[in-house]
C-alpha positions as a Python dict, from the first residue, in 0.01 Angstrom:
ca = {
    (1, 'X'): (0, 0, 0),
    (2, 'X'): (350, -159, -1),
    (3, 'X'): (195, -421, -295),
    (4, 'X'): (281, -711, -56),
    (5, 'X'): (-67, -796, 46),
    (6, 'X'): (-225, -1124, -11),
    (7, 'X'): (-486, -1014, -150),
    (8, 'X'): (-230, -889, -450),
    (9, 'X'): (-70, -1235, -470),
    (10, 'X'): (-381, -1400, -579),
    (11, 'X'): (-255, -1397, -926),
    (12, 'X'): (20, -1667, -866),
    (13, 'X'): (-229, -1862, -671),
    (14, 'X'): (-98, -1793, -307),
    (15, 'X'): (-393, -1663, -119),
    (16, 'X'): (-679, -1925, -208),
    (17, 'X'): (-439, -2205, -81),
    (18, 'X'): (-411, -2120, 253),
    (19, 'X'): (-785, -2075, 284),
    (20, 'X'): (-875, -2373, 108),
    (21, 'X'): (-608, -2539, 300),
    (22, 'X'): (-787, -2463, 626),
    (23, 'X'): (-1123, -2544, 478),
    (24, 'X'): (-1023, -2878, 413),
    (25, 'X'): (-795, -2929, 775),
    (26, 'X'): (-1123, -2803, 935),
    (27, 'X'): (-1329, -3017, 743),
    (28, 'X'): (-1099, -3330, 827),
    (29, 'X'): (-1138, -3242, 1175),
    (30, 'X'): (-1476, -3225, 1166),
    (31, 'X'): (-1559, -3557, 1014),
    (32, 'X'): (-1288, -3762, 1303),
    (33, 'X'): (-1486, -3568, 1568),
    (34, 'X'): (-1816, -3693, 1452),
    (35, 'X'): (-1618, -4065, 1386),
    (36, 'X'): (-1484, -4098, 1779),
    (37, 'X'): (-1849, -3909, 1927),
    (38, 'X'): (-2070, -4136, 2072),
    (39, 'X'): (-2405, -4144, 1943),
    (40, 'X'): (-2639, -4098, 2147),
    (41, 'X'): (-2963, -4294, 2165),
    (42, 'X'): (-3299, -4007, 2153),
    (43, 'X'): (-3424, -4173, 2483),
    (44, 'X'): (-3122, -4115, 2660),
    (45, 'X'): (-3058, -3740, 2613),
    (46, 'X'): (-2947, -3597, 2951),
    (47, 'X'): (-3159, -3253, 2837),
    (48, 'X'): (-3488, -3386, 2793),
    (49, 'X'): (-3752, -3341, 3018),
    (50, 'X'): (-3901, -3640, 3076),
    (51, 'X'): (-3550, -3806, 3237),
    (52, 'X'): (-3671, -3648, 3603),
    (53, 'X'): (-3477, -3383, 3753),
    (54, 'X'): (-3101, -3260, 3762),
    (55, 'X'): (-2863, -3384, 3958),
    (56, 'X'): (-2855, -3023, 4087),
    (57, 'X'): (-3210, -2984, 4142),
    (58, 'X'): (-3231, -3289, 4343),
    (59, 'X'): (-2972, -3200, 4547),
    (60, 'X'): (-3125, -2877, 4651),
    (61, 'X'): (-3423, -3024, 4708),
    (62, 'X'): (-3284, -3282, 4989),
    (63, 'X'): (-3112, -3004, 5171),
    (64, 'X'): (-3422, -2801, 5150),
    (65, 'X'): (-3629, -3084, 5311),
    (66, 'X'): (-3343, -3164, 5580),
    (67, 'X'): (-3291, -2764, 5638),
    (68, 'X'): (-3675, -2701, 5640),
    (69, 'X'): (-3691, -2988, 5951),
    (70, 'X'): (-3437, -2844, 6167),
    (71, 'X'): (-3553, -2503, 6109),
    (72, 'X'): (-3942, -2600, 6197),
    (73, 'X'): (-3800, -2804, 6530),
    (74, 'X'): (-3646, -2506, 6587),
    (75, 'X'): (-3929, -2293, 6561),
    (76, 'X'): (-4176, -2508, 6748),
    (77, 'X'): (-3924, -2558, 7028),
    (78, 'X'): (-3865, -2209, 7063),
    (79, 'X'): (-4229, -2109, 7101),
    (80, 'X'): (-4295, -2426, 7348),
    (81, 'X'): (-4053, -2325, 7547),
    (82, 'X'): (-4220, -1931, 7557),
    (83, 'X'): (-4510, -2035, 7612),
    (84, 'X'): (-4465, -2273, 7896),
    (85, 'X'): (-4150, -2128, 8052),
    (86, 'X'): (-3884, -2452, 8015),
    (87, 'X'): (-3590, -2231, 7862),
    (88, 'X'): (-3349, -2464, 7668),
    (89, 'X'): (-3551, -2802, 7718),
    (90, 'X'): (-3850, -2728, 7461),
    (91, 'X'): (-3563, -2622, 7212),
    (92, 'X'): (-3360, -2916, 7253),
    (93, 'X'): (-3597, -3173, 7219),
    (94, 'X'): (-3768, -3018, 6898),
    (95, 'X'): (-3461, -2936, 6726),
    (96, 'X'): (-3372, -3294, 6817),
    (97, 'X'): (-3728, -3400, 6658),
    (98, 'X'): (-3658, -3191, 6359),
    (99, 'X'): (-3325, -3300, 6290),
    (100, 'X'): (-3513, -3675, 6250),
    (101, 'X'): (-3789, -3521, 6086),
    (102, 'X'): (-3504, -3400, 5823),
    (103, 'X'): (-3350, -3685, 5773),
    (104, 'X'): (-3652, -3882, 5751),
    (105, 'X'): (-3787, -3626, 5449),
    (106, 'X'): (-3449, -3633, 5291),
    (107, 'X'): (-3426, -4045, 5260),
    (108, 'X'): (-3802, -4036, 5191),
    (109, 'X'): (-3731, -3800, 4878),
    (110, 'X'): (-3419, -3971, 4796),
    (111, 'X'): (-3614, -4343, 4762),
    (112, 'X'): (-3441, -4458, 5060),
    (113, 'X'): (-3685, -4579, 5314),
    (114, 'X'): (-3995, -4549, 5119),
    (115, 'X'): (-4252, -4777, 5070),
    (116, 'X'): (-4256, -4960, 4796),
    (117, 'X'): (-4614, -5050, 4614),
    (118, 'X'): (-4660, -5354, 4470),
    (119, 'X'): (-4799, -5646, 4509),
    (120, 'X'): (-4578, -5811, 4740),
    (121, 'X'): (-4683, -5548, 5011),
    (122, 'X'): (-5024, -5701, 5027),
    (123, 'X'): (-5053, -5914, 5314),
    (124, 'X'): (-5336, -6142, 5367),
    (125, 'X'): (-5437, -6198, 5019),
}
């Protein structure tokens, strides 16, 4: 309305220049981005499926396994000692049991503490 907009001073050539001027900046950009990326090698994507789970889904599943022993010690101790009348003792000992059980299934998962197969485990041959 006031006959100062830019789109009115596209006749001296004002207006395309600072669009073009940011096509080409972002453009520039672009291209030194893509020069100091990495590339990254197909077989090492950190997305693809067949790399084995997330660092995030592993850890839940080790403190499932460790929280699933102590809660089954806990369990079993709790009905041993019901059923045979030995209040805290029954409890104790299982949760005691789970709590290795736990730790056991989380270094199992882990690869800690496995077995390994191979040929080196057979003995006798």
């Amino acid at each position: 309305m006031s006959g100062n907009d830019a789109r009115d001073e596209g006749e001296n050539g004002r207006a395309a220049t600072p669009d073009s001027d940011l096509s080409a900046r972002l453009r520039r950009l672009e291209t030194q981005i893509e020069r100091k990326r990495p590339s990254a090698s197909p077989g090492l994507s950190s997305r693809s499926g067949s790399a084995g789970p997330s660092p995030l889904g592993q850890a839940m599943r080790l403190s499932t396994e460790f929280v699933a022993g102590v809660i089954a010690g806990g369990i079993l101790g709790w009905i041993f000692d019901h059923l045979l009348g030995t209040k805290p003792w029954g409890l104790i000992v299982f949760l005691m049991l789970g709590f290795v059980t736990g730790v056991y299934n989380v270094m199992r998962a882990s690869g800690f503490g496995g077995r390994r197969s191979g040929p080196d485990d057979r003995r006798g041959s």
